[in-house]
């Protein structure tokens, strides 16, 4: 083979190889994009599907814009700065039994809250709906209110305990983030997480000094709380909300 012919043939072969590699890369990227956006649109429960249809009818995006928006959302680390994660339905039968057994109003309220905040960790049907809601949202992390208006430490710790329990049980899908890096890692794994906040500040209620009143804040931080509202819509001994 002549040298000129050999070089020409080699160059064409090289270009063909590069072209095929680029084609394979684009095909792989397109496949990943479709898989990523599919998680936001497939197997939606009726309420989510209805809400999506209403939004689309109002916004009227082009197919191209819709696909691009879904892809951008699915690829992004989405952090909801203050929200509430999906909740479970109340077990009406169990609630009725508690009422018949003479449960107090406070006990009924506590039972309802317990069910809403933890049944998705213990009931398979509720768990599936909970996981589907997370998947459809495309949200990586929620700054979750795990507290309550008030200043009694034991009152505040109940909700914190419930969200800690739920994220312990469902840690392979929705974990409790302790540091920002945990959120990045959850996104990398295709998982979700909660970053916990509290509406109330746990005060010792001994009224010795302001510093002493706030000493439980460190304990709540060690338990996983990452933000507290010093005066959430309420006046307390620290200030006015």
mmCIF file of N, CA and C in Angstrom, residues 95-227:
data_model
loop_
_atom_site.group_PDB
_atom_site.id
_atom_site.type_symbol
_atom_site.label_atom_id
_atom_site.label_comp_id
_atom_site.label_asym_id
_atom_site.label_seq_id
_atom_site.Cartn_x
_atom_site.Cartn_y
_atom_site.Cartn_z
ATOM 1 N N UNK A 95 -57.994 5.207 65.520
ATOM 2 C CA UNK A 95 -58.409 6.436 66.189
ATOM 3 C C UNK A 95 -59.765 6.249 66.866
ATOM 4 N N UNK A 96 -60.673 5.555 66.183
ATOM 5 C CA UNK A 96 -61.999 5.300 66.757
ATOM 6 C C UNK A 96 -61.895 4.449 68.017
ATOM 7 N N UNK A 97 -61.014 3.471 67.999
ATOM 8 C CA UNK A 97 -60.819 2.623 69.178
ATOM 9 C C UNK A 97 -60.297 3.439 70.353
ATOM 10 N N UNK A 98 -59.409 4.379 70.073
ATOM 11 C CA UNK A 98 -58.869 5.221 71.136
ATOM 12 C C UNK A 98 -59.967 6.093 71.740
ATOM 13 N N UNK A 99 -60.843 6.613 70.889
ATOM 14 C CA UNK A 99 -61.956 7.438 71.371
ATOM 15 C C UNK A 99 -62.891 6.601 72.235
ATOM 16 N N UNK A 100 -63.221 5.404 71.757
ATOM 17 C CA UNK A 100 -64.112 4.514 72.508
ATOM 18 C C UNK A 100 -63.506 4.101 73.841
ATOM 19 N N UNK A 101 -62.178 4.044 73.886
ATOM 20 C CA UNK A 101 -61.499 3.651 75.126
ATOM 21 C C UNK A 101 -61.381 4.809 76.109
ATOM 22 N N UNK A 102 -61.876 5.981 75.710
ATOM 23 C CA UNK A 102 -61.870 7.117 76.626
ATOM 24 C C UNK A 102 -60.640 7.997 76.555
ATOM 25 N N UNK A 103 -59.930 7.976 75.438
ATOM 26 C CA UNK A 103 -58.736 8.819 75.304
ATOM 27 C C UNK A 103 -59.117 10.290 75.413
ATOM 28 N N UNK A 104 -58.254 11.060 76.044
ATOM 29 C CA UNK A 104 -58.507 12.491 76.223
ATOM 30 C C UNK A 104 -58.295 13.243 74.916
ATOM 31 N N UNK A 105 -58.710 14.500 74.898
ATOM 32 C CA UNK A 105 -58.534 15.327 73.698
ATOM 33 C C UNK A 105 -57.056 15.467 73.348
ATOM 34 N N UNK A 106 -56.228 15.627 74.364
ATOM 35 C CA UNK A 106 -54.786 15.759 74.139
ATOM 36 C C UNK A 106 -54.212 14.459 73.580
ATOM 37 N N UNK A 107 -54.677 13.326 74.110
ATOM 38 C CA UNK A 107 -54.197 12.029 73.627
ATOM 39 C C UNK A 107 -54.606 11.792 72.171
ATOM 40 N N UNK A 108 -55.821 12.194 71.822
ATOM 41 C CA UNK A 108 -56.293 12.046 70.442
ATOM 42 C C UNK A 108 -55.456 12.902 69.502
ATOM 43 N N UNK A 109 -55.201 14.132 69.901
ATOM 44 C CA UNK A 109 -54.386 15.035 69.086
ATOM 45 C C UNK A 109 -52.990 14.451 68.879
ATOM 46 N N UNK A 110 -52.425 13.916 69.949
ATOM 47 C CA UNK A 110 -51.084 13.346 69.873
ATOM 48 C C UNK A 110 -51.067 12.105 68.973
ATOM 49 N N UNK A 111 -52.120 11.296 69.059
ATOM 50 C CA UNK A 111 -52.201 10.084 68.243
ATOM 51 C C UNK A 111 -52.325 10.434 66.760
ATOM 52 N N UNK A 112 -53.139 11.429 66.451
ATOM 53 C CA UNK A 112 -53.295 11.861 65.057
ATOM 54 C C UNK A 112 -51.958 12.333 64.482
ATOM 55 N N UNK A 113 -51.241 13.107 65.285
ATOM 56 C CA UNK A 113 -49.952 13.624 64.836
ATOM 57 C C UNK A 113 -48.940 12.493 64.659
ATOM 58 N N UNK A 114 -48.957 11.566 65.594
ATOM 59 C CA UNK A 114 -48.060 10.406 65.512
ATOM 60 C C UNK A 114 -48.301 9.621 64.222
ATOM 61 N N UNK A 115 -49.564 9.393 63.905
ATOM 62 C CA UNK A 115 -49.905 8.656 62.690
ATOM 63 C C UNK A 115 -49.445 9.397 61.438
ATOM 64 N N UNK A 116 -49.738 10.691 61.381
ATOM 65 C CA UNK A 116 -49.398 11.473 60.190
ATOM 66 C C UNK A 116 -47.902 11.532 59.949
ATOM 67 N N UNK A 117 -47.131 11.514 61.027
ATOM 68 C CA UNK A 117 -45.686 11.702 60.906
ATOM 69 C C UNK A 117 -44.884 10.409 60.862
ATOM 70 N N UNK A 118 -45.509 9.275 61.166
ATOM 71 C CA UNK A 118 -44.720 8.037 61.220
ATOM 72 C C UNK A 118 -45.320 6.847 60.477
ATOM 73 N N UNK A 119 -46.601 6.870 60.113
ATOM 74 C CA UNK A 119 -47.212 5.683 59.495
ATOM 75 C C UNK A 119 -46.553 5.302 58.174
ATOM 76 N N UNK A 120 -45.986 6.280 57.471
ATOM 77 C CA UNK A 120 -45.315 5.950 56.208
ATOM 78 C C UNK A 120 -44.034 5.158 56.435
ATOM 79 N N UNK A 121 -43.592 5.083 57.680
ATOM 80 C CA UNK A 121 -42.413 4.273 57.997
ATOM 81 C C UNK A 121 -42.797 2.865 58.434
ATOM 82 N N UNK A 122 -44.072 2.650 58.775
ATOM 83 C CA UNK A 122 -44.496 1.359 59.322
ATOM 84 C C UNK A 122 -45.597 0.676 58.514
ATOM 85 N N UNK A 123 -46.314 1.414 57.689
ATOM 86 C CA UNK A 123 -47.408 0.860 56.890
ATOM 87 C C UNK A 123 -46.979 0.824 55.424
ATOM 88 N N UNK A 124 -47.039 -0.341 54.796
ATOM 89 C CA UNK A 124 -46.500 -0.506 53.443
ATOM 90 C C UNK A 124 -47.221 0.356 52.404
ATOM 91 N N UNK A 125 -48.550 0.446 52.503
ATOM 92 C CA UNK A 125 -49.302 1.246 51.534
ATOM 93 C C UNK A 125 -48.971 2.728 51.675
ATOM 94 N N UNK A 126 -48.918 3.197 52.917
ATOM 95 C CA UNK A 126 -48.574 4.603 53.158
ATOM 96 C C UNK A 126 -47.138 4.888 52.729
ATOM 97 N N UNK A 127 -46.285 3.914 52.949
ATOM 98 C CA UNK A 127 -44.881 4.092 52.584
ATOM 99 C C UNK A 127 -44.717 4.241 51.075
ATOM 100 N N UNK A 128 -45.450 3.438 50.307
ATOM 101 C CA UNK A 128 -45.345 3.527 48.852
ATOM 102 C C UNK A 128 -45.797 4.892 48.350
ATOM 103 N N UNK A 129 -46.890 5.391 48.912
ATOM 104 C CA UNK A 129 -47.380 6.709 48.495
ATOM 105 C C UNK A 129 -46.399 7.807 48.900
ATOM 106 N N UNK A 130 -45.800 7.656 50.062
ATOM 107 C CA UNK A 130 -44.794 8.614 50.553
ATOM 108 C C UNK A 130 -43.590 8.649 49.616
ATOM 109 N N UNK A 131 -43.094 7.479 49.259
ATOM 110 C CA UNK A 131 -41.925 7.404 48.379
ATOM 111 C C UNK A 131 -42.248 7.933 46.982
ATOM 112 N N UNK A 132 -43.451 7.638 46.492
ATOM 113 C CA UNK A 132 -43.853 8.130 45.175
ATOM 114 C C UNK A 132 -43.945 9.657 45.157
ATOM 115 N N UNK A 133 -44.419 10.227 46.253
ATOM 116 C CA UNK A 133 -44.530 11.688 46.330
ATOM 117 C C UNK A 133 -43.152 12.340 46.295
ATOM 118 N N UNK A 134 -42.206 11.773 47.022
ATOM 119 C CA UNK A 134 -40.829 12.280 46.989
ATOM 120 C C UNK A 134 -40.271 12.186 45.572
ATOM 121 N N UNK A 135 -40.455 11.032 44.957
ATOM 122 C CA UNK A 135 -39.906 10.812 43.615
ATOM 123 C C UNK A 135 -40.477 11.817 42.622
ATOM 124 N N UNK A 136 -41.779 12.014 42.663
ATOM 125 C CA UNK A 136 -42.429 12.913 41.711
ATOM 126 C C UNK A 136 -42.036 14.368 41.926
ATOM 127 N N UNK A 137 -41.681 14.712 43.152
ATOM 128 C CA UNK A 137 -41.336 16.110 43.454
ATOM 129 C C UNK A 137 -39.998 16.527 42.862
ATOM 130 N N UNK A 138 -39.073 15.585 42.762
ATOM 131 C CA UNK A 138 -37.738 15.927 42.297
ATOM 132 C C UNK A 138 -36.936 16.719 43.308
ATOM 133 N N UNK A 139 -37.416 16.805 44.533
ATOM 134 C CA UNK A 139 -36.729 17.562 45.588
ATOM 135 C C UNK A 139 -35.672 16.675 46.239
ATOM 136 N N UNK A 140 -34.487 17.232 46.427
ATOM 137 C CA UNK A 140 -33.408 16.487 47.080
ATOM 138 C C UNK A 140 -33.551 16.548 48.591
ATOM 139 N N UNK A 141 -33.763 17.759 49.113
ATOM 140 C CA UNK A 141 -33.783 17.948 50.563
ATOM 141 C C UNK A 141 -34.836 18.975 50.958
ATOM 142 N N UNK A 142 -35.458 18.749 52.096
ATOM 143 C CA UNK A 142 -36.423 19.691 52.663
ATOM 144 C C UNK A 142 -35.899 20.171 54.011
ATOM 145 N N UNK A 143 -35.913 21.483 54.199
ATOM 146 C CA UNK A 143 -35.648 22.035 55.534
ATOM 147 C C UNK A 143 -36.942 21.827 56.312
ATOM 148 N N UNK A 144 -37.016 20.709 57.011
ATOM 149 C CA UNK A 144 -38.253 20.210 57.593
ATOM 150 C C UNK A 144 -38.507 20.772 58.989
ATOM 151 N N UNK A 145 -39.714 21.313 59.171
ATOM 152 C CA UNK A 145 -40.106 21.749 60.505
ATOM 153 C C UNK A 145 -40.299 20.525 61.392
ATOM 154 N N UNK A 146 -39.378 20.335 62.317
ATOM 155 C CA UNK A 146 -39.463 19.204 63.244
ATOM 156 C C UNK A 146 -39.647 19.712 64.663
ATOM 157 N N UNK A 147 -40.275 20.875 64.778
ATOM 158 C CA UNK A 147 -40.533 21.463 66.091
ATOM 159 C C UNK A 147 -41.980 21.902 66.184
ATOM 160 N N UNK A 148 -42.241 22.789 67.114
ATOM 161 C CA UNK A 148 -43.604 23.248 67.346
ATOM 162 C C UNK A 148 -43.537 24.600 68.043
ATOM 163 N N UNK A 149 -44.564 25.432 67.819
ATOM 164 C CA UNK A 149 -44.595 26.701 68.519
ATOM 165 C C UNK A 149 -44.650 26.450 70.023
ATOM 166 N N UNK A 150 -43.750 27.056 70.750
ATOM 167 C CA UNK A 150 -43.705 26.849 72.190
ATOM 168 C C UNK A 150 -42.277 26.797 72.678
ATOM 169 N N UNK A 151 -42.096 26.610 73.969
ATOM 170 C CA UNK A 151 -40.752 26.621 74.541
ATOM 171 C C UNK A 151 -40.485 25.474 75.505
ATOM 172 N N UNK A 152 -41.464 24.594 75.687
ATOM 173 C CA UNK A 152 -41.271 23.441 76.563
ATOM 174 C C UNK A 152 -40.416 22.402 75.834
ATOM 175 N N UNK A 153 -39.246 22.056 76.368
ATOM 176 C CA UNK A 153 -38.349 21.110 75.688
ATOM 177 C C UNK A 153 -39.014 19.778 75.342
ATOM 178 N N UNK A 154 -39.817 19.230 76.248
ATOM 179 C CA UNK A 154 -40.437 17.937 75.985
ATOM 180 C C UNK A 154 -41.522 18.032 74.912
ATOM 181 N N UNK A 155 -42.166 19.169 74.840
ATOM 182 C CA UNK A 155 -43.154 19.375 73.779
ATOM 183 C C UNK A 155 -42.451 19.460 72.429
ATOM 184 N N UNK A 156 -41.306 20.113 72.414
ATOM 185 C CA UNK A 156 -40.563 20.282 71.169
ATOM 186 C C UNK A 156 -39.913 18.987 70.699
ATOM 187 N N UNK A 157 -39.532 18.151 71.635
ATOM 188 C CA UNK A 157 -38.754 16.967 71.267
ATOM 189 C C UNK A 157 -39.619 15.879 70.624
ATOM 190 N N UNK A 158 -40.934 15.938 70.808
ATOM 191 C CA UNK A 158 -41.797 14.893 70.253
ATOM 192 C C UNK A 158 -41.725 14.840 68.726
ATOM 193 N N UNK A 159 -41.866 15.994 68.090
ATOM 194 C CA UNK A 159 -41.811 15.998 66.625
ATOM 195 C C UNK A 159 -40.415 15.651 66.128
ATOM 196 N N UNK A 160 -39.416 16.128 66.841
ATOM 197 C CA UNK A 160 -38.040 15.787 66.473
ATOM 198 C C UNK A 160 -37.847 14.277 66.526
ATOM 199 N N UNK A 161 -38.386 13.648 67.564
ATOM 200 C CA UNK A 161 -38.266 12.195 67.703
ATOM 201 C C UNK A 161 -38.963 11.474 66.549
ATOM 202 N N UNK A 162 -40.111 11.971 66.141
ATOM 203 C CA UNK A 162 -40.866 11.311 65.074
ATOM 204 C C UNK A 162 -40.134 11.365 63.740
ATOM 205 N N UNK A 163 -39.570 12.517 63.422
ATOM 206 C CA UNK A 163 -38.832 12.619 62.160
ATOM 207 C C UNK A 163 -37.508 11.856 62.226
ATOM 208 N N UNK A 164 -36.929 11.790 63.405
ATOM 209 C CA UNK A 164 -35.716 10.985 63.570
ATOM 210 C C UNK A 164 -36.037 9.508 63.359
ATOM 211 N N UNK A 165 -37.140 9.061 63.940
ATOM 212 C CA UNK A 165 -37.580 7.676 63.771
ATOM 213 C C UNK A 165 -37.824 7.356 62.298
ATOM 214 N N UNK A 166 -38.567 8.236 61.621
ATOM 215 C CA UNK A 166 -38.909 7.986 60.217
ATOM 216 C C UNK A 166 -37.667 7.914 59.336
ATOM 217 N N UNK A 167 -36.725 8.826 59.540
ATOM 218 C CA UNK A 167 -35.515 8.820 58.707
ATOM 219 C C UNK A 167 -34.573 7.684 59.087
ATOM 220 N N UNK A 168 -34.651 7.202 60.308
ATOM 221 C CA UNK A 168 -33.872 6.015 60.679
ATOM 222 C C UNK A 168 -34.400 4.781 59.942
ATOM 223 N N UNK A 169 -35.720 4.641 59.910
ATOM 224 C CA UNK A 169 -36.336 3.478 59.270
ATOM 225 C C UNK A 169 -36.173 3.525 57.751
ATOM 226 N N UNK A 170 -36.308 4.708 57.173
ATOM 227 C CA UNK A 170 -36.268 4.862 55.711
ATOM 228 C C UNK A 170 -34.947 5.438 55.232
ATOM 229 N N UNK A 171 -33.889 5.205 55.970
ATOM 230 C CA UNK A 171 -32.606 5.870 55.699
ATOM 231 C C UNK A 171 -32.035 5.572 54.313
ATOM 232 N N UNK A 172 -32.430 4.460 53.695
ATOM 233 C CA UNK A 172 -31.919 4.155 52.355
ATOM 234 C C UNK A 172 -32.635 4.953 51.266
ATOM 235 N N UNK A 173 -33.672 5.677 51.653
ATOM 236 C CA UNK A 173 -34.410 6.491 50.679
ATOM 237 C C UNK A 173 -34.504 7.950 51.125
ATOM 238 N N UNK A 174 -34.864 8.166 52.399
ATOM 239 C CA UNK A 174 -34.935 9.521 52.970
ATOM 240 C C UNK A 174 -34.181 9.506 54.291
ATOM 241 N N UNK A 175 -33.040 10.138 54.312
ATOM 242 C CA UNK A 175 -32.201 10.139 55.508
ATOM 243 C C UNK A 175 -32.248 11.495 56.204
ATOM 244 N N UNK A 176 -31.690 11.563 57.389
ATOM 245 C CA UNK A 176 -31.546 12.837 58.100
ATOM 246 C C UNK A 176 -30.157 13.388 57.812
ATOM 247 N N UNK A 177 -30.104 14.560 57.216
ATOM 248 C CA UNK A 177 -28.820 15.184 56.917
ATOM 249 C C UNK A 177 -28.308 15.912 58.157
ATOM 250 N N UNK A 178 -27.045 15.680 58.482
ATOM 251 C CA UNK A 178 -26.436 16.343 59.635
ATOM 252 C C UNK A 178 -25.569 17.519 59.216
ATOM 253 N N UNK A 179 -24.981 17.426 58.032
ATOM 254 C CA UNK A 179 -24.113 18.477 57.493
ATOM 255 C C UNK A 179 -24.459 18.667 56.018
ATOM 256 N N UNK A 180 -24.122 19.822 55.430
ATOM 257 C CA UNK A 180 -24.454 20.061 54.019
ATOM 258 C C UNK A 180 -23.941 18.981 53.074
ATOM 259 N N UNK A 181 -22.794 18.399 53.386
ATOM 260 C CA UNK A 181 -22.239 17.361 52.519
ATOM 261 C C UNK A 181 -23.165 16.152 52.411
ATOM 262 N N UNK A 182 -23.957 15.902 53.456
ATOM 263 C CA UNK A 182 -24.911 14.789 53.408
ATOM 264 C C UNK A 182 -25.962 15.010 52.319
ATOM 265 N N UNK A 183 -26.318 16.261 52.090
ATOM 266 C CA UNK A 183 -27.315 16.591 51.071
ATOM 267 C C UNK A 183 -26.749 16.337 49.677
ATOM 268 N N UNK A 184 -25.508 16.750 49.479
ATOM 269 C CA UNK A 184 -24.834 16.515 48.201
ATOM 270 C C UNK A 184 -24.718 15.014 47.940
ATOM 271 N N UNK A 185 -24.392 14.263 48.977
ATOM 272 C CA UNK A 185 -24.246 12.813 48.837
ATOM 273 C C UNK A 185 -25.589 12.152 48.523
ATOM 274 N N UNK A 186 -26.656 12.647 49.141
ATOM 275 C CA UNK A 186 -27.986 12.103 48.855
ATOM 276 C C UNK A 186 -28.344 12.301 47.385
ATOM 277 N N UNK A 187 -28.028 13.466 46.848
ATOM 278 C CA UNK A 187 -28.294 13.733 45.429
ATOM 279 C C UNK A 187 -27.480 12.794 44.556
ATOM 280 N N UNK A 188 -26.240 12.586 44.915
ATOM 281 C CA UNK A 188 -25.365 11.712 44.126
ATOM 282 C C UNK A 188 -25.924 10.298 44.065
ATOM 283 N N UNK A 189 -26.523 9.847 45.164
ATOM 284 C CA UNK A 189 -27.059 8.492 45.239
ATOM 285 C C UNK A 189 -28.485 8.381 44.696
ATOM 286 N N UNK A 190 -29.074 9.504 44.314
ATOM 287 C CA UNK A 190 -30.454 9.472 43.860
ATOM 288 C C UNK A 190 -31.432 9.300 45.005
ATOM 289 N N UNK A 191 -31.046 9.766 46.187
ATOM 290 C CA UNK A 191 -31.894 9.659 47.370
ATOM 291 C C UNK A 191 -32.394 11.042 47.792
ATOM 292 N N UNK A 192 -33.032 11.101 48.960
ATOM 293 C CA UNK A 192 -33.577 12.350 49.483
ATOM 294 C C UNK A 192 -33.191 12.466 50.952
ATOM 295 N N UNK A 193 -33.390 13.645 51.521
ATOM 296 C CA UNK A 193 -33.054 13.811 52.937
ATOM 297 C C UNK A 193 -33.832 14.970 53.548
ATOM 298 N N UNK A 194 -33.847 14.984 54.872
ATOM 299 C CA UNK A 194 -34.449 16.070 55.638
ATOM 300 C C UNK A 194 -33.356 16.788 56.416
ATOM 301 N N UNK A 195 -33.413 18.107 56.411
ATOM 302 C CA UNK A 195 -32.545 18.941 57.239
ATOM 303 C C UNK A 195 -33.496 19.557 58.253
ATOM 304 N N UNK A 196 -33.312 19.273 59.520
ATOM 305 C CA UNK A 196 -34.343 19.552 60.513
ATOM 306 C C UNK A 196 -34.235 20.946 61.130
ATOM 307 N N UNK A 197 -35.393 21.586 61.260
ATOM 308 C CA UNK A 197 -35.483 22.893 61.897
ATOM 309 C C UNK A 197 -36.578 22.844 62.957
ATOM 310 N N UNK A 198 -36.557 23.800 63.870
ATOM 311 C CA UNK A 198 -37.563 23.846 64.922
ATOM 312 C C UNK A 198 -38.191 25.226 65.011
ATOM 313 N N UNK A 199 -39.509 25.286 65.168
ATOM 314 C CA UNK A 199 -40.173 26.587 65.274
ATOM 315 C C UNK A 199 -39.988 27.219 66.645
ATOM 316 N N UNK A 200 -39.870 26.401 67.664
ATOM 317 C CA UNK A 200 -39.742 26.923 69.019
ATOM 318 C C UNK A 200 -38.334 26.769 69.553
ATOM 319 N N UNK A 201 -38.038 27.522 70.590
ATOM 320 C CA UNK A 201 -36.737 27.430 71.256
ATOM 321 C C UNK A 201 -36.938 26.773 72.617
ATOM 322 N N UNK A 202 -36.214 25.695 72.915
ATOM 323 C CA UNK A 202 -36.377 25.022 74.207
ATOM 324 C C UNK A 202 -35.752 25.841 75.335
ATOM 325 N N UNK A 203 -36.582 26.380 76.192
ATOM 326 C CA UNK A 203 -36.091 27.163 77.325
ATOM 327 C C UNK A 203 -36.155 26.325 78.597
ATOM 328 N N UNK A 204 -35.188 26.518 79.476
ATOM 329 C CA UNK A 204 -35.168 25.750 80.729
ATOM 330 C C UNK A 204 -36.310 26.158 81.641
ATOM 331 N N UNK A 205 -36.784 27.408 81.481
ATOM 332 C CA UNK A 205 -37.880 27.961 82.284
ATOM 333 C C UNK A 205 -37.549 28.010 83.773
ATOM 334 N N UNK A 206 -36.268 28.218 84.044
ATOM 335 C CA UNK A 206 -35.820 28.431 85.422
ATOM 336 C C UNK A 206 -35.648 29.919 85.723
ATOM 337 N N UNK A 207 -35.529 30.717 84.658
ATOM 338 C CA UNK A 207 -35.475 32.175 84.741
ATOM 339 C C UNK A 207 -34.315 32.700 85.583
ATOM 340 N N UNK A 208 -33.172 32.049 85.436
ATOM 341 C CA UNK A 208 -31.969 32.525 86.117
ATOM 342 C C UNK A 208 -31.291 33.606 85.275
ATOM 343 N N UNK A 209 -30.858 33.231 84.084
ATOM 344 C CA UNK A 209 -30.237 34.175 83.152
ATOM 345 C C UNK A 209 -30.668 33.807 81.733
ATOM 346 N N UNK A 210 -30.513 34.759 80.823
ATOM 347 C CA UNK A 210 -30.847 34.489 79.421
ATOM 348 C C UNK A 210 -29.987 33.362 78.868
ATOM 349 N N UNK A 211 -28.710 33.377 79.219
ATOM 350 C CA UNK A 211 -27.794 32.338 78.741
ATOM 351 C C UNK A 211 -28.215 30.964 79.241
ATOM 352 N N UNK A 212 -28.587 30.891 80.501
ATOM 353 C CA UNK A 212 -29.020 29.614 81.076
ATOM 354 C C UNK A 212 -30.303 29.127 80.406
ATOM 355 N N UNK A 213 -31.202 30.045 80.090
ATOM 356 C CA UNK A 213 -32.456 29.664 79.442
ATOM 357 C C UNK A 213 -32.215 28.984 78.098
ATOM 358 N N UNK A 214 -31.154 29.370 77.417
ATOM 359 C CA UNK A 214 -30.913 28.860 76.064
ATOM 360 C C UNK A 214 -29.967 27.663 76.005
ATOM 361 N N UNK A 215 -29.588 27.114 77.145
ATOM 362 C CA UNK A 215 -28.571 26.060 77.131
ATOM 363 C C UNK A 215 -29.039 24.770 76.455
ATOM 364 N N UNK A 216 -30.358 24.537 76.383
ATOM 365 C CA UNK A 216 -30.847 23.324 75.725
ATOM 366 C C UNK A 216 -30.712 23.393 74.205
ATOM 367 N N UNK A 217 -30.455 24.585 73.686
ATOM 368 C CA UNK A 217 -30.301 24.708 72.234
ATOM 369 C C UNK A 217 -29.148 23.847 71.734
ATOM 370 N N UNK A 218 -28.085 23.765 72.508
ATOM 371 C CA UNK A 218 -26.946 22.931 72.122
ATOM 372 C C UNK A 218 -27.359 21.454 72.069
ATOM 373 N N UNK A 219 -28.164 21.037 73.027
ATOM 374 C CA UNK A 219 -28.614 19.647 73.054
ATOM 375 C C UNK A 219 -29.460 19.336 71.820
ATOM 376 N N UNK A 220 -30.348 20.257 71.459
ATOM 377 C CA UNK A 220 -31.180 20.040 70.275
ATOM 378 C C UNK A 220 -30.337 20.042 69.004
ATOM 379 N N UNK A 221 -29.279 20.844 68.977
ATOM 380 C CA UNK A 221 -28.362 20.805 67.838
ATOM 381 C C UNK A 221 -27.709 19.430 67.745
ATOM 382 N N UNK A 222 -27.293 18.904 68.885
ATOM 383 C CA UNK A 222 -26.652 17.592 68.896
ATOM 384 C C UNK A 222 -27.627 16.486 68.500
ATOM 385 N N UNK A 223 -28.917 16.733 68.681
ATOM 386 C CA UNK A 223 -29.939 15.762 68.277
ATOM 387 C C UNK A 223 -30.325 15.900 66.803
ATOM 388 N N UNK A 224 -29.818 16.948 66.145
ATOM 389 C CA UNK A 224 -30.058 17.055 64.710
ATOM 390 C C UNK A 224 -30.733 18.318 64.220
ATOM 391 N N UNK A 225 -31.190 19.189 65.122
ATOM 392 C CA UNK A 225 -31.822 20.446 64.703
ATOM 393 C C UNK A 225 -30.760 21.390 64.153
ATOM 394 N N UNK A 226 -31.047 22.003 63.002
ATOM 395 C CA UNK A 226 -30.066 22.880 62.365
ATOM 396 C C UNK A 226 -30.514 24.334 62.257
ATOM 397 N N UNK A 227 -31.729 24.645 62.659
ATOM 398 C CA UNK A 227 -32.178 26.038 62.712
ATOM 399 C C UNK A 227 -33.304 26.145 63.722
#
